[in-house]
Amino acid sequence: MVMDREEKVKKLNDHKEKVNQIFQDIDYCDILQKAVKMSSEEIIEEVTNSGLRGRGGAGFPTGLKWKFAAEQDSDVKYVICNADEGEPGTFKDRRILEEQAEKVFSGMAICARAIGAKEGFIYLRGEYNYLKQDLFNRIEAFHICLKKRGIDFKIELRSGSGAYVCGEETSLIESMEGKRGEPRNKPPYPITNGYLGQPTVVNNVETLVYTAMIVHRGHEEFKALGTKDSRGAKVFSVSGDADVEGIYELELGMAINEFVDLFGDGDTKAVQVGGSSGYCVPRKKFAETVIGFEGIPTGGSMMLFNSSRSMYHVLHNYLEFFCEESCGQCTPCRVGCQQLLHGIEAIKKGEKPATYLDELRKLAETMRIASKCGLGQSVPNPFLSIVENFREEIIF
Amino acid sequence: MVNLKINDIPVAVEPGSTVLEAAQSVGMNVPTLCHHKDLCVAGNCRVCLVEVKNNRTLQASCAIPVYEGMEVLTNTLNVRNARKMVIELLLSEHRSDCTKCYKNGNCELQDLANEYRIEDRSLLDLSVDKTLDRSSPSIEKDDSKCIRCQRCVRTCTELQKVSALTVAHKGEHMKIETFMDLPLYDVVCTNCGQCVNRCPTGALVERNYIEEVWEAIDDPTKHVVVQTAPAVRVALGEELGFDPGTRVTGKMVTSLRRMGFSSVLDTDFTADLTIMEEGTELLTRLKKALVDKEDVALPMFTSCSPGWVKFIEHEYSDLTNHLSTCKSPQQMFGVLAKTYYAQKRNLDPKDIVSVSIMPCTAKKFEAERPEMKDSGFQDVDYVLTTRELARMIKQAGDNFASLPDSDYDSILGVSTGAGVIFGATGGVMEAALRTAYEIVTGREVPFENLNILPVRGMEGVKEATIKIEGCVDAWNFLEGAELKVAIAHGLRNADQLMKQLAAGTSPYHFIEIMACPGGCLGGGGQPIPTDMETRLKRTAAIYEEDENMKIRKSHENPEVAQIYEEFLEAPLGHKSHDLLHTHYTKRKKN
Ligand SMILES: Cc1cc2nc3c(=O)[nH]c(=O)nc-3n(C[C@H](O)[C@H](O)[C@H](O)COP(=O)(O)O)c2cc1C
Ligand code: SF4
C-alpha cells in the first residue's frame, strides 16, 4: 500500500491517539499520590499483571525483576535508571528525559518503594551532558515533592563517558563504582549483587515511565495494547531512508510491512530492527515479521534502507562500530569482531574465497554462545541476518 | 554440600565452588588461560567454556558458581568447537613465532594449540609487531604476544597493590599498559616478576642473561664465581622433572661445577652475615631508643627483598629510614667476592665475574643499582633466575636426575640452617631471633628445637611477641622487654603494615617483608606454575633443609667468624659500613 506523506502523518496521529502514554503530560504528583497508598506487593502485582517487559533491549519482565529485588534481604538497595542510550539509531530516551523527566523520576520512586530502596541513580550518556543542568534542577524540584509526601528517596545523576558497553547493566555498575566499564561475570546478577555489592534494579528510561503509567492508570490499560507476548506500546526511533522520521510510540506486534508503509520511502529493501545489535529484515520477510518479543524485539531503533544502499557498507559500518566498542576483555568478541570485519573486507577484495563467508558464519555462531556479555553475543545478529539475506552484496 | 552432575557423574562440592573446581575435584580437566589459583576470577579468555543445561549460551566454568541440581557437560562437540575457535582467535592476534620465542615449550597457549590441533586454521593473521619494552633490567614486555588475559594486571593490583600494569583502551585497541604507556623502567614497577610468573605466554618474561654467562665461563681470563640463593634449591627440581618440594642442592652444585664455574658458593653464607649485621643494627637501634633516648626509626624493616625496597622507595619514600641499611645477601656476597675472596684467592677483582642464581627477577635490577659498586666494580655482574639456570642445565647436557651430590666450595660457601630459611616468609625473622636472642641472653631462643613456629606459615601478616629475660650484662636494658615483630609477604600485605605505621599505630620493633607471596620461594623467577600448593611444598622443603643442617644459627657459622676476624672486624664496624651497608633513593609514584 503506497501512502503519501500526508496520509502517513494522519495515520500516525491515529496511532498516537490510541497509545499515547509516554509523552502524555500528567502531574507527577498525582502519580506519586497514588503510589504512596500502595504497598510493595501491590505495586509489584500491578506491574507484573501488566506484562511489561524491559524496553532497554533484553526484555526481561519488569515485575519479576522487581519481585526478585524486593525479596533480597538487605537494608541497602538501589534503583538505577539506564539512560546510556548508546545503540546506534536510538534517540528516544533523550527525548523522554527532555520532555517527561518527572515521569522517569516517578518510575524510579515507585520502583524504590516496591523493592525497598532509598537511593536512585540516573546514568546519563556522556553525550547528553547538555541535559545535566536541566535534569539536576528538575530532580531538586522532584525531591521537594517527595519530601512533602514523606517519601524517603533521592536521585543522583551520574555521567557516562562515551563507551557503548557501559549501557550493559553490569559494566554500567562497574563504571559507577569508578572502575573500568567492563561487564561482570553473571551470575551474580545486579538484583542480588549490584552497585557496591547491594541488590540493584537497573531499568531503561522508557521502562520506568511505563511503570509510572501502569501504577497511575492500572495495568488493564497498558495490557490492552500489544500482543500476548509483547504487551503495551513502545517508543521507536525511526531513521534512515524514511519518509517520516523521528520518535513515535507505537503498539507492539506490528508487522514490518505495516511499519514500512507508515515510514518508508516506497523503496525500502531492508529494515534494521534493534540497531547495530539487532536483526536485518529483508523485503521478502516484511510481511511475516512482527516487531515484538515473538518476532524481532527492539530497544527502539528502526533503520530503513532503500535500494541505493550497499548492505556491505551497512555491515562494514556495524562491524567497525563493534571493533571499537567491544570492551576488549573477552576473546570471542574482541578478536571475533576484527575477524568478521577484516574477513568481509578480504572477501570483497578477493583475497579470500566466497566460501570463507561460511567460516565467518561459524565464527559468528561461536561468538553468540561464547562471548561474555550481550554485546559480543549479539554481533552475530546483524552479521548473520545481513550475510544470509544479502550474500551477493557482501561477496561481489 | 551442593550436588550437581558433570558429564552425568554426580559431584558434591562446597557451596560457593565454581564448576571448574567441581570438575577438578573429580579429576576432570577443563582447559583454562585467564584463570590462576592465586587470583580473582576473570572469566574473560573463554577457553574454559562448558554447557550448562537450560542455558542459551556456554558458560565459563571458572566463573560460574555451582547450584543444586546443576547439570554440566564439559566435552560436547559444541564445547570443543567453541574452545577450538577461541584458541584459534587468540592465535590469530598472537605473534605465534614459537621457535623464536623464549617461552617456547613452557607456554599455556602453545599447549592448548597442541591439545586442540588447530593446524587447519583459516582465520586471518591479525598479529602485529609491537615494540618490545626492554627498558627494565628485570622484565621484558612484548605486547605482540599478549592475549589480554589480564593475569598480570590482577597480579599487580590485587596481589601486589602496585598497579604498574593496567588495562588501557577498549575494543581492538585494548591492551595492557603502564601509566601513560611509559617504559617499565620509568614506572612504579617493583620488578618482583610475579606477573612474569603468571603470564601464560611470552608477553612478560625475565630479561635473560644466559648467553652472557656462558661467554664469561668460556673466557679463560675470567674467574667466574656463582652464588645460589636459598629458595633456588627447593624449586629448581620442578623444571627438571622432580616433584615440587624436592631438594636438589647437591645435584645443583655438581651441575654448576660441571658447567665450568670456577667456584660454586652459597648466598646462604651472606644470609648468615646479614643476620650478624642486621641483628646488631636492630639491637643498636633499640639501645639508642631505650637507653640513649635518641630519635631512631623503629620498627626496623628488613631490606633483603629488592622488590620490597623499590616498593617503599616509590610508595612510602618518607619511611625508608626504617629500612635496615644492610645490603641484601646477594649484594653482600657480590662485594665480598670482589674484595675479600679476591684477596684470599690472589685474584685481580677485575678478572672476577660474579653470577648469582636467584628465585627473583628484582635481583637483576638490584645488581644494577648504581650504589652497588663498593668493590670498585659492579659487585654482581649477572643475575639468573631459577628458570634460567634450569635452561642452562638442560643446555649443558647433564642428566640432572642422575648427578651425584656435592658440597659448596669455600670460602663464602659454608652456611647454616638460619641462612637457608631466608627463602621462606618469616625465615629472616626466625634467623634473626635465633641469633639476637642468644646475643642478648646468652641462651637459645625458647622454642622447641629452635623452630620459631609463630613466624612461619602462609598468613599474609604474622606477628609474634618474645619476652626477653635473663639478659647478659651488656644488654641489661632489655631485661623484661617484649620484642614485638611482624612479618608480611606479598606487597599488598606489606602495604597494610606501612599504612599502620604511617597512621602511627604500629606496635612493632622489627618487621620482615618479602615482596613475593610465600617469600623468596614464591619469587617471580621461580618455576612456572607457582601457586599455593607449590609454595607450601617448597616451604616444607626449606624447613627440612634447615633441620638437616649441622649448624642452625648464623652466629655459629665458622666462616662468618673467620671473615670478621680476617677482614670485617666487627658487625657494623668500619669495613662493614663501607662494604655491607647501603642507602636508599626516593622515587616517584607513577
Ligand atoms: C552492549 C549493551 C549495551 C546496552 N545498552 C543499553 C542502553 O543504552 N540502555 C538500556 O536501557 N539498556 C542497555 N542495555 C541493556 C541493559 O544491560 C539492561 O538489560 C537494561 O538496562 C535493563 O533494563 P530494562 O529491563 O528496563 O530493559 C545494553 C546491553 C548491552 C549488552
Ligand atoms: S562480549 Fe565484548 S563487550 Fe562483552 S565482555 Fe566480551 S569483549 Fe567485552
Coordinates of N, CA, C and O in Angstrom, one line a residue, chain B residues 533-586:
Chain B
E533 N 49.9 -24.4 46.4 CA 50.3 -25.8 46.5 C 51.8 -25.9 46.4 O 52.5 -26.5 47.3
T534 N 52.4 -25.3 45.4 CA 53.8 -25.4 45.2 C 54.6 -24.7 46.3 O 55.6 -25.1 46.8
R535 N 54.0 -23.5 46.7 CA 54.6 -22.7 47.7 C 54.7 -23.5 49.0 O 55.8 -23.5 49.7
L536 N 53.6 -24.2 49.3 CA 53.7 -25.0 50.6 C 54.7 -26.1 50.5 O 55.4 -26.3 51.5
K537 N 54.8 -26.7 49.4 CA 55.7 -27.8 49.3 C 57.2 -27.3 49.3 O 58.0 -27.9 50.0
R538 N 57.4 -26.2 48.7 CA 58.8 -25.6 48.8 C 59.1 -25.2 50.2 O 60.2 -25.3 50.7
T539 N 58.1 -24.7 50.9 CA 58.3 -24.2 52.3 C 58.7 -25.4 53.1 O 59.7 -25.4 53.9
A540 N 58.0 -26.5 53.0 CA 58.3 -27.7 53.7 C 59.7 -28.1 53.5 O 60.5 -28.5 54.4
A541 N 60.1 -28.0 52.2 CA 61.5 -28.5 51.8 C 62.5 -27.6 52.5 O 63.6 -28.0 52.9
I542 N 62.2 -26.3 52.5 CA 63.2 -25.3 53.1 C 63.4 -25.7 54.6 O 64.5 -25.7 55.1
Y543 N 62.3 -25.9 55.3 CA 62.5 -26.2 56.8 C 63.1 -27.6 57.0 O 63.8 -27.8 58.0
E544 N 62.9 -28.5 56.0 CA 63.6 -29.8 56.1 C 65.1 -29.6 56.0 O 65.9 -30.2 56.7
E545 N 65.4 -28.7 55.0 CA 66.8 -28.4 54.8 C 67.5 -27.9 56.0 O 68.6 -28.2 56.4
D546 N 66.7 -27.0 56.6 CA 67.2 -26.3 57.9 C 67.4 -27.4 59.0 O 68.5 -27.5 59.6
E547 N 66.4 -28.3 59.2 CA 66.5 -29.3 60.2 C 67.7 -30.2 60.0 O 68.3 -30.8 60.9
N548 N 68.1 -30.4 58.7 CA 69.2 -31.3 58.4 C 70.6 -30.7 58.5 O 71.6 -31.4 58.3
M549 N 70.6 -29.4 58.7 CA 71.9 -28.7 58.8 C 72.5 -29.0 60.2 O 71.8 -29.0 61.2
K550 N 73.9 -29.1 60.2 CA 74.5 -29.4 61.4 C 74.5 -28.1 62.3 O 74.2 -28.1 63.5
I551 N 74.7 -27.0 61.6 CA 74.7 -25.7 62.4 C 73.4 -24.9 61.9 O 73.1 -24.9 60.7
R552 N 72.7 -24.4 62.9 CA 71.4 -23.8 62.5 C 71.3 -22.3 63.0 O 70.2 -21.8 63.0
K553 N 72.4 -21.8 63.5 CA 72.4 -20.4 63.9 C 73.5 -19.6 63.2 O 74.6 -20.1 63.2
S554 N 73.1 -18.5 62.7 CA 74.1 -17.7 61.9 C 75.4 -17.4 62.6 O 76.5 -17.5 62.0
H555 N 75.3 -17.0 63.9 CA 76.5 -16.6 64.6 C 77.4 -17.8 64.9 O 78.5 -17.6 65.3
E556 N 77.0 -19.0 64.6 CA 77.8 -20.2 64.8 C 78.5 -20.6 63.5 O 79.2 -21.6 63.4
N557 N 78.2 -19.9 62.4 CA 78.8 -20.2 61.1 C 80.3 -19.9 61.2 O 80.7 -18.8 61.4
P558 N 81.2 -20.9 61.1 CA 82.6 -20.7 61.3 C 83.2 -19.7 60.3 O 84.1 -19.0 60.6
E559 N 82.7 -19.7 59.1 CA 83.2 -18.8 58.1 C 82.9 -17.4 58.4 O 83.6 -16.4 58.0
V560 N 81.7 -17.2 59.0 CA 81.3 -15.9 59.4 C 82.3 -15.4 60.5 O 82.8 -14.2 60.4
A561 N 82.6 -16.2 61.5 CA 83.6 -15.8 62.5 C 84.9 -15.5 61.8 O 85.5 -14.5 62.1
Q562 N 85.3 -16.3 60.9 CA 86.6 -16.1 60.2 C 86.6 -14.8 59.4 O 87.6 -14.1 59.5
I563 N 85.5 -14.5 58.7 CA 85.6 -13.2 57.9 C 85.6 -12.0 58.8 O 86.3 -11.0 58.5
Y564 N 85.0 -12.1 60.0 CA 85.1 -10.9 60.9 C 86.5 -10.8 61.4 O 87.1 -9.7 61.5
E565 N 87.1 -11.9 61.7 CA 88.4 -11.9 62.2 C 89.4 -11.5 61.2 O 90.3 -10.6 61.5
E566 N 89.3 -12.0 60.0 CA 90.3 -11.7 59.0 C 90.1 -10.4 58.2 O 91.0 -9.8 57.7
F567 N 88.9 -9.9 58.2 CA 88.6 -8.9 57.2 C 87.6 -7.8 57.7 O 88.0 -6.6 57.7
L568 N 86.5 -8.2 58.2 CA 85.5 -7.2 58.5 C 85.6 -6.6 59.9 O 85.0 -5.6 60.2
E569 N 86.3 -7.2 60.8 CA 86.5 -6.8 62.2 C 85.2 -7.1 63.0 O 85.2 -8.1 63.7
A570 N 84.2 -6.2 63.0 CA 83.1 -6.5 63.8 C 81.8 -6.1 63.1 O 81.8 -5.2 62.2
P571 N 80.7 -6.7 63.4 CA 79.4 -6.2 62.9 C 79.2 -4.7 63.0 O 79.6 -4.2 64.1
L572 N 78.8 -4.1 62.0 CA 78.6 -2.6 62.0 C 79.9 -1.8 62.1 O 79.9 -0.6 62.4
G573 N 81.0 -2.6 62.0 CA 82.3 -1.9 62.0 C 82.6 -1.1 60.8 O 81.7 -1.0 59.9
H574 N 83.8 -0.5 60.8 CA 84.1 0.5 59.7 C 84.0 -0.2 58.3 O 83.4 0.3 57.4
K575 N 84.6 -1.3 58.2 CA 84.7 -2.0 56.9 C 83.2 -2.5 56.5 O 82.9 -2.3 55.3
S576 N 82.5 -3.0 57.5 CA 81.1 -3.4 57.2 C 80.4 -2.2 56.7 O 79.6 -2.3 55.7
H577 N 80.6 -1.2 57.3 CA 79.8 0.0 56.9 C 80.1 0.4 55.5 O 79.2 0.7 54.7
D578 N 81.4 0.3 55.1 CA 81.7 0.6 53.7 C 81.2 -0.4 52.7 O 80.8 0.0 51.6
L579 N 81.3 -1.6 53.1 CA 81.0 -2.7 52.1 C 79.6 -3.3 52.1 O 79.0 -3.7 51.1
L580 N 79.1 -3.4 53.3 CA 77.9 -4.2 53.5 C 76.6 -3.4 53.7 O 75.5 -4.0 53.8
H581 N 76.7 -2.1 53.8 CA 75.6 -1.3 54.1 C 75.3 -0.3 52.9 O 76.2 -0.1 52.1
T582 N 74.1 0.1 52.8 CA 73.7 0.9 51.6 C 72.8 2.1 52.0 O 72.5 2.3 53.2
H583 N 72.3 2.8 51.0 CA 71.3 3.8 51.3 C 70.2 3.7 50.2 O 70.4 3.0 49.3
Y584 N 69.2 4.5 50.4 CA 68.0 4.3 49.5 C 67.7 5.6 48.8 O 68.2 6.7 49.1
T585 N 66.8 5.4 47.8 CA 66.5 6.5 46.8 C 65.1 6.9 46.9 O 64.2 5.9 46.9
K586 N 64.7 8.1 46.9 CA 63.3 8.5 46.8 C 62.9 8.4 45.3 O 63.6 8.9 44.4

